[in-house]
Amino acid sequence: MQRITPFLWFDNQAEEAAHFYVSIFRNAKILDIRRYTEAGPAPAGTVMTASFSLDGQEFVALNGGPQYQFTPAISFYVDCESQEEVDRLWNALLDGGQPVQCGWITDKYGVSWQIVPSVLNELMQNASPEQALRVTEALFKMVKIDVAGLQKAYAG
Protein backbone atom coordinates (compact mmCIF):
# COMPACT_ATOMS: atom_id res chain seq x y z
CA MET A 1 0.00 0.00 0.00
CA GLN A 2 1.25 3.49 -0.78
CA ARG A 3 1.98 5.81 2.12
CA ILE A 4 -1.03 8.10 1.58
CA THR A 5 -4.24 6.51 0.31
CA PRO A 6 -7.54 8.33 -0.30
CA PHE A 7 -10.19 6.70 1.90
CA LEU A 8 -13.73 7.31 0.66
CA TRP A 9 -16.69 6.96 3.07
CA PHE A 10 -19.88 5.60 1.53
CA ASP A 11 -23.17 4.70 3.17
CA ASN A 12 -23.39 1.20 1.66
CA GLN A 13 -22.15 1.55 -1.95
CA ALA A 14 -18.39 1.01 -1.50
CA GLU A 15 -18.13 -2.12 -3.64
CA GLU A 16 -20.52 -0.76 -6.28
CA ALA A 17 -18.55 2.50 -6.48
CA ALA A 18 -15.21 0.68 -6.68
CA HIS A 19 -16.46 -1.42 -9.61
CA PHE A 20 -17.89 1.71 -11.27
CA TYR A 21 -14.56 3.58 -11.06
CA VAL A 22 -12.56 0.54 -12.18
CA SER A 23 -14.82 0.22 -15.24
CA ILE A 24 -14.05 3.81 -16.27
CA PHE A 25 -10.26 3.99 -16.05
CA ARG A 26 -8.19 1.84 -18.41
CA ASN A 27 -5.42 0.99 -15.97
CA ALA A 28 -7.60 0.00 -13.02
CA LYS A 29 -8.40 -3.01 -10.87
CA ILE A 30 -10.09 -4.16 -7.69
CA LEU A 31 -7.38 -5.01 -5.14
CA ASP A 32 -9.33 -6.40 -2.20
CA ILE A 33 -12.82 -6.71 -0.73
CA ARG A 34 -13.09 -7.03 3.05
CA ARG A 35 -16.24 -7.94 4.91
CA TYR A 36 -17.60 -7.10 8.33
CA THR A 37 -17.39 -9.84 10.93
CA GLU A 38 -19.73 -10.63 13.80
CA ALA A 39 -17.99 -7.79 15.67
CA GLY A 40 -19.96 -5.32 13.50
CA PRO A 41 -20.96 -2.56 13.33
CA ALA A 42 -22.64 -3.69 10.08
CA PRO A 43 -24.11 -7.17 9.52
CA ALA A 44 -21.52 -9.94 9.29
CA GLY A 45 -20.61 -10.74 5.69
CA THR A 46 -21.50 -7.34 4.23
CA VAL A 47 -18.77 -5.36 2.50
CA MET A 48 -16.69 -3.23 4.87
CA THR A 49 -14.05 -1.98 2.42
CA ALA A 50 -13.25 -2.24 -1.26
CA SER A 51 -9.67 -1.43 -2.23
CA PHE A 52 -8.99 -0.49 -5.82
CA SER A 53 -6.38 1.12 -8.04
CA LEU A 54 -6.92 3.76 -10.75
CA ASP A 55 -3.88 4.46 -12.93
CA GLY A 56 -1.57 3.36 -10.12
CA GLN A 57 -3.32 5.40 -7.40
CA GLU A 58 -4.78 3.20 -4.68
CA PHE A 59 -8.09 4.04 -3.01
CA VAL A 60 -10.14 2.44 -0.26
CA ALA A 61 -13.92 2.70 -0.22
CA LEU A 62 -15.57 2.12 3.15
CA ASN A 63 -19.20 1.29 3.90
CA GLY A 64 -19.40 3.42 7.02
CA GLY A 65 -23.05 4.42 7.08
CA PRO A 66 -25.00 7.58 6.26
CA GLN A 67 -23.31 9.93 8.76
CA TYR A 68 -21.03 11.64 6.24
CA GLN A 69 -21.50 12.93 2.69
CA PHE A 70 -18.98 13.97 0.05
CA THR A 71 -18.54 17.65 -0.79
CA PRO A 72 -16.61 19.43 -3.57
CA ALA A 73 -14.14 20.59 -0.91
CA ILE A 74 -12.15 17.50 -1.93
CA SER A 75 -11.95 16.42 -5.56
CA PHE A 76 -9.89 14.17 -7.77
CA TYR A 77 -8.02 15.94 -10.56
CA VAL A 78 -7.55 13.80 -13.67
CA ASP A 79 -4.95 15.03 -16.17
CA CYS A 80 -6.12 14.01 -19.65
CA GLU A 81 -3.89 13.71 -22.70
CA SER A 82 -6.52 14.56 -25.31
CA GLN A 83 -10.04 15.79 -25.96
CA GLU A 84 -10.98 12.16 -26.64
CA GLU A 85 -9.87 11.18 -23.13
CA VAL A 86 -11.69 14.18 -21.62
CA ASP A 87 -14.86 13.17 -23.47
CA ARG A 88 -14.61 9.49 -22.49
CA LEU A 89 -14.01 10.12 -18.79
CA TRP A 90 -16.51 12.98 -18.67
CA ASN A 91 -19.28 10.90 -20.19
CA ALA A 92 -18.56 7.87 -17.99
CA LEU A 93 -18.39 9.83 -14.71
CA LEU A 94 -21.43 11.87 -15.68
CA ASP A 95 -23.59 8.71 -15.80
CA GLY A 96 -26.01 9.42 -12.94
CA GLY A 97 -24.01 12.45 -11.83
CA GLN A 98 -24.11 16.20 -12.34
CA PRO A 99 -21.89 18.48 -14.44
CA VAL A 100 -20.63 21.52 -12.59
CA GLN A 101 -18.28 23.98 -14.34
CA CYS A 102 -14.70 24.23 -15.60
CA GLY A 103 -14.35 20.46 -16.02
CA TRP A 104 -15.86 19.52 -12.65
CA ILE A 105 -18.35 16.67 -12.24
CA THR A 106 -20.07 15.35 -9.16
CA ASP A 107 -20.58 11.65 -9.86
CA LYS A 108 -23.59 9.57 -8.83
CA TYR A 109 -21.99 8.87 -5.44
CA GLY A 110 -21.34 12.54 -4.70
CA VAL A 111 -17.58 12.37 -5.37
CA SER A 112 -16.16 15.40 -7.19
CA TRP A 113 -13.84 15.00 -10.17
CA GLN A 114 -11.93 17.52 -12.27
CA ILE A 115 -11.49 16.24 -15.83
CA VAL A 116 -8.83 18.52 -17.29
CA PRO A 117 -6.81 18.31 -20.52
CA SER A 118 -3.08 18.74 -19.97
CA VAL A 119 -3.10 21.37 -22.73
CA LEU A 120 -4.71 23.80 -20.26
CA ASN A 121 -1.60 23.80 -18.06
CA GLU A 122 0.67 23.97 -21.12
CA LEU A 123 -1.18 27.02 -22.47
CA MET A 124 -1.16 28.81 -19.11
CA GLN A 125 2.56 28.15 -18.52
CA ASN A 126 3.49 29.78 -21.82
CA ALA A 127 0.83 32.50 -21.86
CA SER A 128 1.31 36.22 -21.91
CA PRO A 129 -0.95 38.08 -19.46
CA GLU A 130 -3.42 38.75 -22.28
CA GLN A 131 -3.44 35.13 -23.42
CA ALA A 132 -3.88 33.90 -19.85
CA LEU A 133 -6.84 36.24 -19.42
CA ARG A 134 -8.48 34.99 -22.63
CA VAL A 135 -7.92 31.32 -21.74
CA THR A 136 -9.25 31.85 -18.21
CA GLU A 137 -12.33 33.69 -19.47
CA ALA A 138 -12.98 30.90 -21.98
CA LEU A 139 -12.50 28.24 -19.28
CA PHE A 140 -15.00 29.93 -16.94
CA LYS A 141 -17.67 29.72 -19.67
CA MET A 142 -17.15 25.96 -20.12
CA VAL A 143 -18.80 23.09 -18.31
CA LYS A 144 -16.86 20.26 -19.98
CA ILE A 145 -13.50 21.63 -21.08
CA ASP A 146 -13.08 22.00 -24.83
CA VAL A 147 -9.46 21.87 -26.01
CA ALA A 148 -10.19 23.63 -29.32
CA GLY A 149 -11.98 26.43 -27.44
CA LEU A 150 -8.99 26.92 -25.13
CA GLN A 151 -6.57 26.96 -28.06
CA LYS A 152 -8.74 29.47 -29.92
CA ALA A 153 -8.82 31.75 -26.87
CA TYR A 154 -5.04 31.44 -26.49
CA ALA A 155 -4.50 32.38 -30.15
CA GLY A 156 -6.83 35.36 -29.82
One Martini backbone bead per residue (centre of mass of N, CA, C, O) as a GRO file, in nm:
protein
  156
    1MET     BB    1   0.098   0.035   0.020
    2GLN     BB    2   0.074   0.342   0.017
    3ARG     BB    3   0.117   0.605   0.226
    4ILE     BB    4  -0.118   0.760   0.067
    5THR     BB    5  -0.478   0.706   0.099
    6PRO     BB    6  -0.771   0.730  -0.025
    7PHE     BB    7  -1.073   0.758   0.184
    8LEU     BB    8  -1.401   0.646   0.117
    9TRP     BB    9  -1.724   0.738   0.233
   10PHE     BB   10  -1.994   0.524   0.255
   11ASP     BB   11  -2.276   0.385   0.316
   12ASN     BB   12  -2.332   0.107   0.083
   13GLN     BB   13  -2.134   0.157  -0.208
   14ALA     BB   14  -1.833   0.064  -0.229
   15GLU     BB   15  -1.830  -0.168  -0.437
   16GLU     BB   16  -1.986  -0.028  -0.661
   17ALA     BB   17  -1.790   0.212  -0.693
   18ALA     BB   18  -1.534   0.056  -0.754
   19HIS     BB   19  -1.645  -0.075  -1.016
   20PHE     BB   20  -1.708   0.187  -1.160
   21TYR     BB   21  -1.419   0.308  -1.167
   22VAL     BB   22  -1.279   0.061  -1.301
   23SER     BB   23  -1.455   0.086  -1.571
   24ILE     BB   24  -1.326   0.373  -1.663
   25PHE     BB   25  -1.038   0.295  -1.617
   26ARG     BB   26  -0.782   0.135  -1.782
   27ASN     BB   27  -0.583   0.137  -1.518
   28ALA     BB   28  -0.767  -0.099  -1.341
   29LYS     BB   29  -0.842  -0.238  -1.000
   30ILE     BB   30  -0.923  -0.476  -0.786
   31LEU     BB   31  -0.772  -0.566  -0.469
   32ASP     BB   32  -1.006  -0.564  -0.230
   33ILE     BB   33  -1.237  -0.745  -0.012
   34ARG     BB   34  -1.403  -0.657   0.287
   35ARG     BB   35  -1.562  -0.793   0.578
   36TYR     BB   36  -1.776  -0.812   0.809
   37THR     BB   37  -1.817  -0.915   1.125
   38GLU     BB   38  -1.962  -0.992   1.424
   39ALA     BB   39  -1.845  -0.713   1.544
   40GLY     BB   40  -1.896  -0.509   1.331
   41PRO     BB   41  -2.152  -0.282   1.279
   42ALA     BB   42  -2.226  -0.458   1.058
   43PRO     BB   43  -2.323  -0.709   0.896
   44ALA     BB   44  -2.222  -1.004   0.851
   45GLY     BB   45  -2.064  -1.010   0.518
   46THR     BB   46  -2.049  -0.731   0.459
   47VAL     BB   47  -1.916  -0.468   0.318
   48MET     BB   48  -1.647  -0.266   0.421
   49THR     BB   49  -1.415  -0.291   0.190
   50ALA     BB   50  -1.274  -0.134  -0.115
   51SER     BB   51  -1.000  -0.198  -0.307
   52PHE     BB   52  -0.832   0.026  -0.544
   53SER     BB   53  -0.708   0.102  -0.882
   54LEU     BB   54  -0.601   0.417  -1.049
   55ASP     BB   55  -0.340   0.464  -1.222
   56GLY     BB   56  -0.177   0.367  -0.940
   57GLN     BB   57  -0.404   0.466  -0.749
   58GLU     BB   58  -0.499   0.417  -0.433
   59PHE     BB   59  -0.808   0.297  -0.285
   60VAL     BB   60  -1.068   0.335  -0.028
   61ALA     BB   61  -1.381   0.184   0.037
   62LEU     BB   62  -1.638   0.265   0.276
   63ASN     BB   63  -1.887   0.120   0.484
   64GLY     BB   64  -2.014   0.365   0.727
   65GLY     BB   65  -2.261   0.520   0.651
   66PRO     BB   66  -2.477   0.824   0.667
   67GLN     BB   67  -2.310   1.054   0.822
   68TYR     BB   68  -2.151   1.107   0.549
   69GLN     BB   69  -2.058   1.345   0.293
   70PHE     BB   70  -1.981   1.465   0.004
   71THR     BB   71  -1.764   1.725  -0.124
   72PRO     BB   72  -1.594   1.973  -0.318
   73ALA     BB   73  -1.349   2.011  -0.119
   74ILE     BB   74  -1.298   1.731  -0.257
   75SER     BB   75  -1.092   1.622  -0.533
   76PHE     BB   76  -1.031   1.468  -0.856
   77TYR     BB   77  -0.756   1.500  -1.061
   78VAL     BB   78  -0.757   1.466  -1.423
   79ASP     BB   79  -0.511   1.408  -1.654
   80CYS     BB   80  -0.547   1.476  -1.998
   81GLU     BB   81  -0.426   1.413  -2.330
   82SER     BB   82  -0.727   1.454  -2.454
   83GLN     BB   83  -1.037   1.500  -2.576
   84GLU     BB   84  -1.113   1.204  -2.578
   85GLU     BB   85  -1.056   1.157  -2.276
   86VAL     BB   86  -1.242   1.366  -2.166
   87ASP     BB   87  -1.501   1.252  -2.290
   88ARG     BB   88  -1.494   0.968  -2.169
   89LEU     BB   89  -1.481   1.044  -1.866
   90TRP     BB   90  -1.715   1.237  -1.855
   91ASN     BB   91  -1.939   1.041  -1.949
   92ALA     BB   92  -1.895   0.825  -1.730
   93LEU     BB   93  -1.918   1.011  -1.468
   94LEU     BB   94  -2.206   1.134  -1.552
   95ASP     BB   95  -2.345   0.878  -1.481
   96GLY     BB   96  -2.574   1.005  -1.250
   97GLY     BB   97  -2.468   1.288  -1.252
   98GLN     BB   98  -2.307   1.623  -1.232
   99PRO     BB   99  -2.248   1.903  -1.374
  100VAL     BB  100  -2.064   2.196  -1.348
  101GLN     BB  101  -1.748   2.341  -1.389
  102CYS     BB  102  -1.446   2.345  -1.534
  103GLY     BB  103  -1.453   2.006  -1.534
  104TRP     BB  104  -1.670   1.942  -1.328
  105ILE     BB  105  -1.784   1.655  -1.130
  106THR     BB  106  -2.063   1.487  -0.991
  107ASP     BB  107  -2.120   1.193  -0.903
  108LYS     BB  108  -2.349   0.945  -0.803
  109TYR     BB  109  -2.187   0.959  -0.504
  110GLY     BB  110  -2.054   1.271  -0.470
  111VAL     BB  111  -1.798   1.278  -0.626
  112SER     BB  112  -1.529   1.483  -0.716
  113TRP     BB  113  -1.427   1.592  -1.048
  114GLN     BB  114  -1.140   1.669  -1.261
  115ILE     BB  115  -1.150   1.720  -1.617
  116VAL     BB  116  -0.824   1.773  -1.759
  117PRO     BB  117  -0.638   1.907  -1.992
  118SER     BB  118  -0.300   1.949  -2.034
  119VAL     BB  119  -0.316   2.203  -2.219
  120LEU     BB  120  -0.389   2.409  -2.007
  121ASN     BB  121  -0.112   2.421  -1.865
  122GLU     BB  122   0.054   2.484  -2.116
  123LEU     BB  123  -0.079   2.753  -2.188
  124MET     BB  124  -0.032   2.899  -1.909
  125GLN     BB  125   0.283   2.878  -1.901
  126ASN     BB  126   0.304   3.044  -2.203
  127ALA     BB  127   0.152   3.297  -2.123
  128SER     BB  128   0.037   3.581  -2.151
  129PRO     BB  129  -0.165   3.790  -1.993
  130GLU     BB  130  -0.374   3.794  -2.226
  131GLN     BB  131  -0.394   3.490  -2.273
  132ALA     BB  132  -0.473   3.409  -1.986
  133LEU     BB  133  -0.735   3.567  -1.985
  134ARG     BB  134  -0.873   3.424  -2.225
  135VAL     BB  135  -0.857   3.136  -2.115
  136THR     BB  136  -1.007   3.187  -1.850
  137GLU     BB  137  -1.269   3.294  -1.973
  138ALA     BB  138  -1.329   3.038  -2.134
  139LEU     BB  139  -1.332   2.837  -1.900
  140PHE     BB  140  -1.572   2.978  -1.733
  141LYS     BB  141  -1.781   2.890  -1.980
  142MET     BB  142  -1.732   2.599  -1.907
  143VAL     BB  143  -1.792   2.272  -1.842
  144LYS     BB  144  -1.670   2.118  -2.052
  145ILE     BB  145  -1.365   2.085  -2.176
  146ASP     BB  146  -1.232   2.265  -2.464
  147VAL     BB  147  -0.957   2.260  -2.648
  148ALA     BB  148  -1.024   2.441  -2.893
  149GLY     BB  149  -1.125   2.681  -2.719
  150LEU     BB  150  -0.856   2.734  -2.577
  151GLN     BB  151  -0.680   2.776  -2.831
  152LYS     BB  152  -0.842   3.013  -2.943
  153ALA     BB  153  -0.799   3.202  -2.702
  154TYR     BB  154  -0.492   3.205  -2.713
  155ALA     BB  155  -0.476   3.318  -3.016
  156GLY     BB  156  -0.734   3.537  -3.045
   0.00000   0.00000   0.00000
